[in-house]
Coordinates of C-alpha atoms and ligand atoms in Angstrom, one line a residue:
M216 CA 86.3 110.1 86.6
V217 CA 82.8 109.7 88.0
G218 CA 81.1 106.8 86.5
L219 CA 84.3 105.0 85.5
A220 CA 83.9 102.3 88.2
A221 CA 80.1 101.9 87.5
R222 CA 80.9 101.4 83.8
H223 CA 83.4 98.7 84.5
L224 CA 81.0 97.0 86.9
Q225 CA 78.3 97.0 84.3
N226 CA 80.6 95.2 81.9
L227 CA 81.6 92.5 84.4
R228 CA 81.2 89.1 82.9
R229 CA 80.1 87.6 86.2
R230 CA 77.1 89.6 87.4
D231 CA 76.8 87.3 90.5
F232 CA 80.2 88.7 91.7
V233 CA 78.4 92.0 92.6
A234 CA 75.2 90.4 94.2
G235 CA 76.6 91.4 97.6
A236 CA 75.3 88.3 99.3
A237 CA 77.2 86.6 102.2
L238 CA 78.0 82.9 102.1
I239 CA 76.7 81.2 105.2
D240 CA 76.1 77.4 105.5
G241 CA 76.1 76.9 101.8
R242 CA 73.5 79.6 101.2
W243 CA 73.8 83.1 99.7
I244 CA 72.3 85.6 102.2
A245 CA 71.3 88.9 100.8
G246 CA 70.0 90.2 104.1
E247 CA 67.4 92.8 104.9
Q248 CA 69.8 95.5 105.7
R249 CA 72.5 96.5 103.3
D250 CA 75.8 98.4 103.5
V251 CA 77.1 100.6 100.7
V252 CA 80.4 100.1 98.9
V253 CA 82.1 103.2 97.5
D254 CA 84.8 103.8 95.0
P255 CA 87.5 105.5 97.1
A256 CA 88.7 107.6 94.1
T257 CA 85.4 109.3 93.6
G258 CA 83.2 108.6 96.6
E259 CA 80.7 107.2 94.2
E260 CA 78.4 104.4 95.5
I261 CA 79.1 101.4 93.4
A262 CA 77.3 98.5 95.0
D263 CA 75.6 97.4 98.2
V264 CA 76.2 94.2 100.3
A265 CA 74.4 92.4 103.0
R266 CA 74.8 93.7 106.5
C267 CA 75.0 90.5 108.5
G268 CA 74.6 90.5 112.3
A269 CA 75.6 88.4 115.3
A270 CA 72.8 85.9 114.6
D271 CA 74.2 85.3 111.1
M272 CA 77.7 84.8 112.5
N273 CA 76.3 82.3 115.0
L274 CA 74.8 80.3 112.1
A275 CA 78.1 80.4 110.4
I276 CA 80.0 79.1 113.5
A277 CA 77.5 76.2 113.9
A278 CA 77.8 75.3 110.2
A279 CA 81.6 75.4 110.4
E280 CA 81.5 73.1 113.4
R281 CA 79.2 70.7 111.6
S282 CA 81.4 70.6 108.5
F283 CA 84.7 70.0 110.5
A284 CA 84.6 66.2 110.9
A285 CA 84.1 65.4 107.2
W286 CA 86.6 68.0 106.0
R287 CA 89.2 66.7 108.5
E288 CA 88.6 63.2 107.3
L289 CA 89.3 64.0 103.6
L290 CA 92.8 62.9 102.5
P291 CA 95.1 65.9 102.4
A292 CA 95.6 65.2 98.7
R293 CA 91.9 65.5 98.1
R294 CA 91.7 68.8 100.0
G295 CA 94.7 69.9 98.0
A296 CA 93.0 69.1 94.7
I297 CA 90.1 71.3 95.7
L298 CA 92.4 74.2 96.7
K299 CA 94.2 73.9 93.4
S300 CA 91.0 74.0 91.5
W301 CA 90.0 77.1 93.5
A302 CA 93.4 78.7 92.6
S303 CA 93.1 78.0 88.9
S304 CA 89.6 79.4 88.9
M305 CA 90.9 82.6 90.5
L306 CA 93.4 82.9 87.7
D307 CA 90.8 82.2 85.1
H308 CA 88.7 85.1 86.6
S309 CA 91.7 87.3 87.2
E310 CA 90.4 90.2 85.2
E311 CA 87.0 90.4 87.0
L312 CA 88.6 89.9 90.4
A313 CA 91.3 92.5 89.8
T314 CA 88.6 95.0 88.5
L315 CA 86.7 94.5 91.7
V316 CA 89.8 95.0 93.8
T317 CA 90.7 98.2 92.0
I318 CA 87.1 99.6 92.2
E319 CA 86.7 99.1 95.9
Q320 CA 90.3 99.3 97.2
G321 CA 91.7 101.9 94.7
K322 CA 95.0 100.3 93.7
P323 CA 96.1 100.4 90.1
L324 CA 94.8 97.6 88.0
A325 CA 98.2 96.2 87.3
E326 CA 98.8 95.8 91.0
A327 CA 95.4 94.3 91.5
R328 CA 96.1 91.7 88.8
H329 CA 99.3 90.9 90.6
E330 CA 97.4 90.5 93.9
I331 CA 95.1 87.9 92.3
A332 CA 98.1 85.8 91.1
Y333 CA 99.8 86.3 94.5
G334 CA 96.6 85.3 96.3
A335 CA 96.0 82.2 94.2
G336 CA 99.7 81.3 94.8
F337 CA 98.9 80.7 98.5
L338 CA 96.1 78.2 97.7
D339 CA 98.4 76.3 95.3
W340 CA 101.3 76.3 97.8
F341 CA 99.2 75.1 100.8
A342 CA 97.5 72.5 98.6
A343 CA 100.8 70.7 98.5
E344 CA 102.0 71.6 102.0
G345 CA 98.9 70.0 103.5
E346 CA 100.4 66.7 102.5
R347 CA 103.5 67.4 104.4
A348 CA 102.1 68.1 107.9
Y349 CA 104.6 65.6 109.3
G350 CA 104.8 64.7 112.9
E351 CA 107.9 63.4 114.7
T352 CA 109.1 60.2 116.3
I353 CA 111.2 61.0 119.3
P354 CA 114.0 58.8 120.6
S355 CA 112.5 57.5 123.8
H356 CA 113.6 58.4 127.3
K357 CA 111.6 55.5 128.7
S358 CA 112.5 51.9 128.0
G359 CA 109.9 49.8 126.1
S360 CA 108.1 52.8 124.6
I361 CA 107.7 54.7 121.3
L362 CA 107.1 58.4 121.4
Q363 CA 105.1 60.0 118.6
V364 CA 104.1 63.6 117.9
R365 CA 101.2 64.2 115.5
M366 CA 99.9 67.4 113.9
Q367 CA 96.1 67.6 114.0
P368 CA 93.7 70.3 112.7
I369 CA 92.7 72.7 115.5
G370 CA 89.0 73.1 114.6
V371 CA 87.0 76.0 113.4
A372 CA 89.1 79.0 112.5
A373 CA 88.2 82.6 111.9
A374 CA 89.9 85.3 109.9
I375 CA 89.5 89.0 110.1
T376 CA 91.1 90.6 107.0
P377 CA 92.1 94.1 105.9
W378 CA 91.3 96.2 102.9
N379 CA 94.8 96.7 101.6
F380 CA 95.1 93.2 100.1
P381 CA 91.5 92.2 100.1
V382 CA 92.0 89.0 98.2
A383 CA 95.5 87.8 99.1
M384 CA 95.0 88.2 102.9
I385 CA 92.0 85.9 102.6
T386 CA 93.7 83.2 100.7
R387 CA 96.9 83.4 102.8
K388 CA 94.8 82.5 105.8
A389 CA 92.2 80.2 104.2
G390 CA 94.8 78.3 102.2
A391 CA 96.6 77.3 105.4
A392 CA 93.5 76.6 107.4
L393 CA 91.8 74.5 104.8
A394 CA 94.9 72.5 103.9
A395 CA 95.3 71.8 107.7
G396 CA 91.8 70.4 107.7
C397 CA 90.0 73.3 109.4
P398 CA 86.9 75.1 108.3
I399 CA 87.3 78.9 108.2
I400 CA 85.0 81.8 108.6
V401 CA 86.2 85.1 107.0
K402 CA 85.1 88.5 108.0
P403 CA 86.5 90.9 105.3
A404 CA 87.0 94.6 105.8
P405 CA 83.7 96.6 105.2
E406 CA 85.5 98.7 102.6
T407 CA 86.3 95.7 100.4
P408 CA 83.6 93.1 100.6
L409 CA 83.0 92.6 96.8
S410 CA 86.3 90.9 96.0
A411 CA 86.0 88.7 99.1
L412 CA 82.5 87.6 98.1
A413 CA 83.6 87.0 94.5
V414 CA 86.4 84.8 95.7
A415 CA 83.8 82.9 97.9
R416 CA 81.7 82.2 94.7
L417 CA 84.8 80.6 93.1
A418 CA 85.5 78.6 96.3
E419 CA 82.0 77.1 96.2
E420 CA 82.4 76.3 92.5
A421 CA 85.7 74.6 93.2
G422 CA 83.9 72.2 95.4
I423 CA 84.7 73.4 98.9
P424 CA 81.9 71.8 100.9
R425 CA 79.1 73.7 102.7
G426 CA 80.2 75.4 105.9
V427 CA 83.9 74.8 105.3
F428 CA 84.6 78.3 103.8
Q429 CA 82.2 81.1 104.7
V430 CA 82.3 84.8 104.2
V431 CA 80.3 87.0 106.6
V432 CA 80.1 90.7 105.9
G433 CA 78.9 93.5 108.2
N434 CA 79.8 95.6 111.2
P435 CA 83.3 94.6 112.5
M436 CA 82.4 94.8 116.2
E437 CA 79.1 93.0 115.9
L438 CA 80.6 90.2 113.9
S439 CA 83.8 89.7 115.9
T440 CA 82.1 89.5 119.2
P441 CA 80.5 86.0 118.6
L442 CA 83.7 84.8 117.0
L443 CA 85.7 85.8 120.1
R444 CA 83.1 84.5 122.7
D445 CA 82.3 81.1 121.0
T446 CA 84.4 78.2 122.4
R447 CA 83.9 76.3 119.1
V448 CA 86.1 78.9 117.3
R449 CA 89.6 77.6 118.2
A450 CA 91.9 79.8 116.1
L451 CA 91.7 83.5 115.1
S452 CA 93.9 85.1 112.5
F453 CA 93.9 88.9 112.0
T454 CA 95.6 91.3 109.7
G455 CA 95.2 95.0 110.4
S456 CA 96.2 97.7 112.9
T457 CA 98.0 97.1 116.1
E458 CA 95.2 98.8 118.1
V459 CA 92.6 96.3 116.8
G460 CA 95.0 93.4 117.1
R461 CA 95.4 94.2 120.8
L462 CA 91.6 94.3 121.3
L463 CA 91.2 90.9 119.6
L464 CA 94.0 89.4 121.6
K465 CA 92.3 90.5 124.8
G466 CA 88.9 89.3 123.5
A467 CA 90.3 85.9 122.6
A468 CA 91.8 85.4 126.1
D469 CA 88.6 84.3 127.8
T470 CA 88.3 81.3 125.5
V471 CA 92.1 80.9 125.1
K472 CA 92.1 80.7 121.3
K473 CA 95.2 80.3 119.3
V474 CA 95.7 83.8 117.9
S475 CA 97.9 84.9 115.0
L476 CA 98.3 88.6 114.4
E477 CA 99.8 90.4 111.4
L478 CA 99.8 94.0 112.5
G479 CA 101.4 97.3 111.5
G480 CA 104.9 97.8 110.3
H481 CA 107.3 100.7 110.4
A482 CA 110.1 99.3 108.2
P483 CA 113.6 100.9 108.3
F484 CA 115.1 101.0 104.8
I485 CA 118.9 101.5 105.4
I486 CA 121.1 102.5 102.5
F487 CA 124.9 102.5 103.0
D488 CA 127.1 104.7 100.9
D489 CA 128.9 101.8 99.2
V490 CA 125.8 100.9 97.1
D491 CA 124.9 101.5 93.5
L492 CA 122.7 104.6 93.7
E493 CA 120.4 103.6 90.9
K494 CA 119.6 100.2 92.5
A495 CA 119.0 101.9 95.9
V496 CA 116.5 104.4 94.4
K497 CA 114.7 101.6 92.5
G498 CA 114.5 99.6 95.7
A499 CA 113.2 102.5 97.7
M500 CA 110.6 103.4 95.1
A501 CA 109.3 99.8 95.1
A502 CA 109.4 99.5 98.9
K503 CA 107.7 102.8 99.5
F504 CA 105.1 103.2 96.7
A505 CA 103.7 99.7 96.1
T506 CA 100.0 99.6 96.9
S507 CA 100.2 103.5 97.0
G508 CA 102.1 103.1 100.2
Q509 CA 99.3 101.2 101.9
D510 CA 101.4 98.2 102.7
C511 CA 102.6 96.9 106.0
L512 CA 106.0 96.2 104.4
A513 CA 106.3 99.8 103.2
A514 CA 109.6 101.5 103.8
N515 CA 108.6 104.0 106.4
R516 CA 112.0 105.3 107.5
I517 CA 114.6 105.6 104.7
Y518 CA 118.0 106.0 106.4
V519 CA 120.7 107.1 104.0
Q520 CA 124.4 107.3 104.9
R521 CA 125.7 110.8 104.8
G522 CA 128.2 110.1 101.9
I523 CA 125.5 109.6 99.3
Y524 CA 122.7 111.4 101.1
D525 CA 122.3 114.4 98.8
A526 CA 122.7 112.3 95.6
F527 CA 120.1 109.9 96.8
V528 CA 117.6 112.5 97.7
E529 CA 118.0 114.2 94.3
A530 CA 117.6 110.9 92.4
F531 CA 114.7 109.8 94.6
A532 CA 112.8 113.1 94.3
A533 CA 113.2 112.9 90.5
A534 CA 111.7 109.4 90.4
I535 CA 108.9 110.4 92.8
V536 CA 107.7 113.4 90.7
Q537 CA 107.3 111.0 87.7
L538 CA 104.7 108.8 89.5
K539 CA 101.3 109.1 87.8
V540 CA 98.4 109.7 90.2
G541 CA 94.9 108.8 89.3
H542 CA 92.0 106.4 89.2
G543 CA 93.2 102.8 89.5
L544 CA 91.3 101.9 86.4
E545 CA 93.2 104.4 84.2
P546 CA 96.0 102.4 82.6
A547 CA 98.8 104.9 83.3
T548 CA 98.0 105.2 87.0
E549 CA 100.8 104.2 89.5
I550 CA 99.4 105.8 92.7
G551 CA 95.7 105.5 93.4
P552 CA 93.6 106.9 96.2
M553 CA 93.9 105.9 99.8
T554 CA 91.2 103.3 100.5
K555 CA 90.0 105.2 103.6
V556 CA 90.0 109.0 104.0
S557 CA 91.3 108.4 107.6
V558 CA 94.5 107.0 106.0
A559 CA 94.9 110.1 103.8
N560 CA 94.3 112.3 106.8
K561 CA 97.0 110.5 108.8
C562 CA 99.4 111.2 105.9
R563 CA 98.5 114.9 105.9
T564 CA 99.0 115.0 109.7
Q565 CA 102.4 113.4 109.4
I566 CA 103.5 115.8 106.6
D567 CA 102.3 118.9 108.6
D568 CA 104.1 117.7 111.7
A569 CA 107.3 117.0 109.9
V570 CA 107.3 120.4 108.1
K571 CA 106.6 122.2 111.3
K572 CA 109.6 120.5 112.9
G573 CA 111.9 121.4 110.1
A574 CA 111.7 118.7 107.4
R575 CA 111.9 119.9 103.8
L576 CA 109.0 119.0 101.5
V577 CA 109.4 117.8 97.9
S578 CA 106.0 117.0 96.3
A579 CA 104.6 117.0 92.9
Q580 CA 101.2 118.0 94.2
Q581 CA 99.8 115.6 91.7
G582 CA 96.4 114.3 92.5
A583 CA 95.9 116.9 95.3
S584 CA 92.8 118.1 93.5
L585 CA 91.4 114.7 92.7
G586 CA 89.5 114.2 96.0
P587 CA 90.0 113.8 99.7
N588 CA 91.4 110.3 99.4
F589 CA 94.3 111.3 97.2
V590 CA 97.7 112.1 98.7
P591 CA 100.3 113.4 96.3
P592 CA 103.5 111.3 96.3
T593 CA 105.7 113.2 98.7
L594 CA 109.3 113.2 99.9
L595 CA 110.1 114.6 103.3
N596 CA 113.8 115.4 103.4
E597 CA 116.0 115.8 106.6
V598 CA 113.5 114.0 108.8
T599 CA 114.5 113.7 112.4
D600 CA 113.7 111.0 114.9
D601 CA 111.3 113.2 116.9
M602 CA 108.9 113.6 114.0
L603 CA 105.6 111.6 113.9
I604 CA 106.5 110.0 110.6
A605 CA 109.7 108.6 112.1
R606 CA 107.8 107.2 115.1
E607 CA 104.7 105.7 113.6
E608 CA 103.5 103.9 110.5
T609 CA 102.4 106.1 107.6
F610 CA 100.4 103.8 105.2
G611 CA 100.5 106.2 102.3
P612 CA 102.7 107.6 99.6
V613 CA 104.9 109.8 101.8
A614 CA 108.6 109.0 101.9
A615 CA 110.6 110.0 105.0
V616 CA 114.4 110.3 104.4
L617 CA 116.8 110.5 107.4
P618 CA 120.6 110.9 107.2
F619 CA 122.9 108.7 109.3
D620 CA 126.6 108.4 109.9
S621 CA 127.6 105.0 111.4
E622 CA 126.4 101.5 111.3
E623 CA 126.0 101.3 115.1
E624 CA 124.0 104.5 115.1
V625 CA 121.6 103.4 112.4
I626 CA 121.0 100.0 114.0
A627 CA 120.1 101.6 117.3
R628 CA 117.8 104.1 115.6
A629 CA 116.1 101.4 113.5
N630 CA 115.5 99.2 116.5
A631 CA 114.2 102.1 118.8
N632 CA 110.6 101.3 118.0
E633 CA 107.9 98.9 119.1
M634 CA 107.2 97.7 115.5
G635 CA 109.3 94.9 114.0
L636 CA 107.7 93.6 110.8
A637 CA 110.2 94.1 108.1
G638 CA 113.6 95.8 107.4
Y639 CA 115.7 96.5 104.3
V640 CA 119.4 96.9 104.0
Y641 CA 121.3 98.1 100.9
T642 CA 125.0 97.6 101.1
D643 CA 127.8 96.0 99.0
S644 CA 129.6 94.6 102.0
L645 CA 128.7 91.0 102.8
R646 CA 130.0 91.2 106.3
R647 CA 127.9 94.3 107.0
A648 CA 124.8 92.6 105.4
L649 CA 125.3 89.6 107.7
R650 CA 125.7 91.9 110.8
L651 CA 122.7 93.9 110.0
S652 CA 120.5 91.0 109.2
E653 CA 121.4 89.5 112.6
Q654 CA 120.9 92.7 114.6
I655 CA 117.7 94.3 113.1
E656 CA 114.8 93.5 115.4
C657 CA 112.1 92.4 112.9
G658 CA 110.6 89.2 111.4
M659 CA 111.7 89.7 107.8
V660 CA 114.8 91.3 106.3
G661 CA 115.5 92.1 102.6
I662 CA 119.2 92.6 101.7
N663 CA 119.6 94.5 98.5
T664 CA 116.0 93.7 97.5
A665 CA 112.6 95.3 98.0
S666 CA 110.8 92.1 97.0
F667 CA 110.8 89.0 99.2
T668 CA 107.3 88.0 100.1
G669 CA 105.4 84.9 98.7
P670 CA 103.9 81.6 99.8
P671 CA 107.0 79.8 101.0
I672 CA 108.3 82.4 103.4
P673 CA 107.2 82.9 107.1
F674 CA 105.5 86.3 107.0
G675 CA 105.2 87.9 110.4
G676 CA 106.6 90.4 112.8
W677 CA 108.4 90.8 116.1
K678 CA 107.5 93.0 119.0
Q679 CA 104.1 94.7 118.5
S680 CA 104.0 93.9 114.8
G681 CA 102.4 90.6 115.5
L682 CA 102.2 87.0 116.7
G683 CA 102.7 83.8 114.7
R684 CA 103.5 83.4 111.0
E685 CA 101.6 83.2 107.7
G686 CA 102.8 81.4 104.6
S687 CA 105.4 78.6 104.8
R688 CA 105.1 75.5 107.0
H689 CA 104.9 77.7 110.0
G690 CA 101.7 79.2 108.6
L691 CA 100.2 75.7 108.4
A692 CA 101.1 75.1 112.0
E693 CA 99.0 78.1 113.1
Y694 CA 95.9 75.9 112.4
M695 CA 97.2 72.7 113.9
E696 CA 97.6 71.3 117.4
L697 CA 100.5 69.0 118.4
K698 CA 99.5 65.7 120.0
Y699 CA 102.2 63.7 121.8
V700 CA 101.4 60.0 122.1
C701 CA 103.4 57.6 124.2
F702 CA 103.1 53.9 123.3
G703 CA 104.3 52.1 126.5
D704 CA 104.7 48.6 127.7
L705 CA 106.1 47.3 124.4
V706 CA 108.4 44.7 125.9
A707 CA 107.0 41.2 125.1
Ligands
NAD904 P1 91.7 98.1 111.2 O1 92.7 97.4 112.0 O2 90.7 99.0 111.9 O3 91.0 97.2 110.1 C1 91.4 95.9 109.8 C2 90.3 94.9 110.0 O4 89.9 94.9 111.3 C3 89.0 95.1 109.1 O5 88.5 93.9 108.8 C4 88.1 95.8 110.1 O6 86.8 95.6 109.8 C5 88.4 95.0 111.4 N1 88.1 95.7 112.6 C6 88.2 97.0 112.9 N2 87.8 97.3 114.2 C7 87.5 96.1 114.7 C8 87.0 95.7 116.0 N3 86.8 96.6 116.9 N4 86.8 94.4 116.2 C9 87.0 93.5 115.2 N5 87.4 93.8 114.0 C10 87.7 95.1 113.7 O7 92.6 99.1 110.3 P2 92.1 100.5 109.6 O8 91.6 101.4 110.6 O9 91.3 100.2 108.5 O10 93.6 101.0 109.2 C11 94.3 101.8 110.2 C12 95.7 101.4 110.1 O11 95.9 100.0 110.3 C13 96.4 101.7 108.8 O12 96.7 103.0 108.6 C14 97.6 100.8 108.9 O13 98.6 101.4 109.7 C15 97.1 99.6 109.7 N6 96.7 98.4 108.7 C16 97.7 97.5 108.6 C17 97.4 96.5 107.7 C18 98.4 95.4 107.5 O14 98.6 94.9 106.4 N7 99.1 95.0 108.6 C19 96.2 96.4 107.0 C20 95.3 97.4 107.2 C21 95.6 98.4 108.1

């Protein structure tokens, strides 16, 4: 397996995609200091990228501020045309971008290709939505006056993005900010800078003006400090762990920025015994093992009603042992390595804890010998609410299955958690589906489906899973301010 990533990189059509230079104020900055990028499957060093510092970030903030007036003044349709051109260029370069995602993130190439299409979709969608940033006219409460509400771009925005969707989490934020008329500075995760910088090359080629879209790579703390402190940065969008989200929210308080946070999940996946078993297994497989489990929407607690519990576990286990583990560049691979060894270690800790407390382990042990970042797809049966895996997000290919008896009981157990991003319900009863969709405490609910995300939906969580929304018209509003204007004294 060693050398596979390097060989693919050598064959990349666009050599500039791996130059590892940051995009600041319209210039490509290679920097004096460099950080190494590794293939998480093998630990092999595959490239190096600029290590920008606080001074570079300050330059980026100043450039963004300078670019704001002209970008805001462009007609929304013109901004939209540039975004559309960027999206189509991403699709034209899908193979190169997907290869970079797989090499630095680890996910199977088919999933990486899907991410590129998903990511380009946000640019296309916001290109059109920017033209619909309608305000309101309010029936007046004062005689002789007209009351108007406008939506105006907030100013310079910053995005701190994660490594699990290294392209789509950039375009979901940048598409909205740019369509709204705001320049945006992106700080990608240090594990996945190559795909971010490649996407920045295409942004520049699509005609996004100097300073309007910038990507600054380097140490997270060093780069986020100027973003938090600078009053010129008006909005901050973050996707990642709840711990870091809390830190950023605190850091943004001094300058009272508009903050949107997409944090961890701990999704309940609830299966009632009136469902078609095959559909439930298919749904659970998709909701648990997409992105090798490194997905904030991942089904983390699979509650199965007692009547079909044994049959479900048997069918689910049979499907899990079929999963092919390997390097993401190998065509048959369905489960790749964890991007960070800390994520793999967290999976192992949760498995040990569950087994110690009485859970039964079903695992193919596939991939166990491939390296420290690999976690064999695992089923933990008879999980109880006191186990770590039932209490905190896993972010890996470990499925926890828990039996339940009644609807009231499972709702209470699903809600007894500080996370509230997504939830899934499988049932044949419409009434029950309606009740559950109303009572589950989370921002997004899938009924009889494991697939519901995309540009038109408001993506985001309740409770400690986040603040604000991405995608949809609500996502655009995260980068806009309301302005109320009262035209008085109109009586002639
Ligand atoms: P993280 O929160 O540390 O990393 C996410 C982003 O935050 C990266 O860009 C990182 O460079 C940046 N970051 C980290 N520390 C920072 C700091 N002090 N100041 C500013 N930026 C900082 O996440 P992680 O440690 O890589 O992963 C840990 C867990 O986070 C995962 O196991 C998972 O539970 C969760 N996570 C969730 C998502 C999601 O999609 N919601 C994505 C990634 C990770």
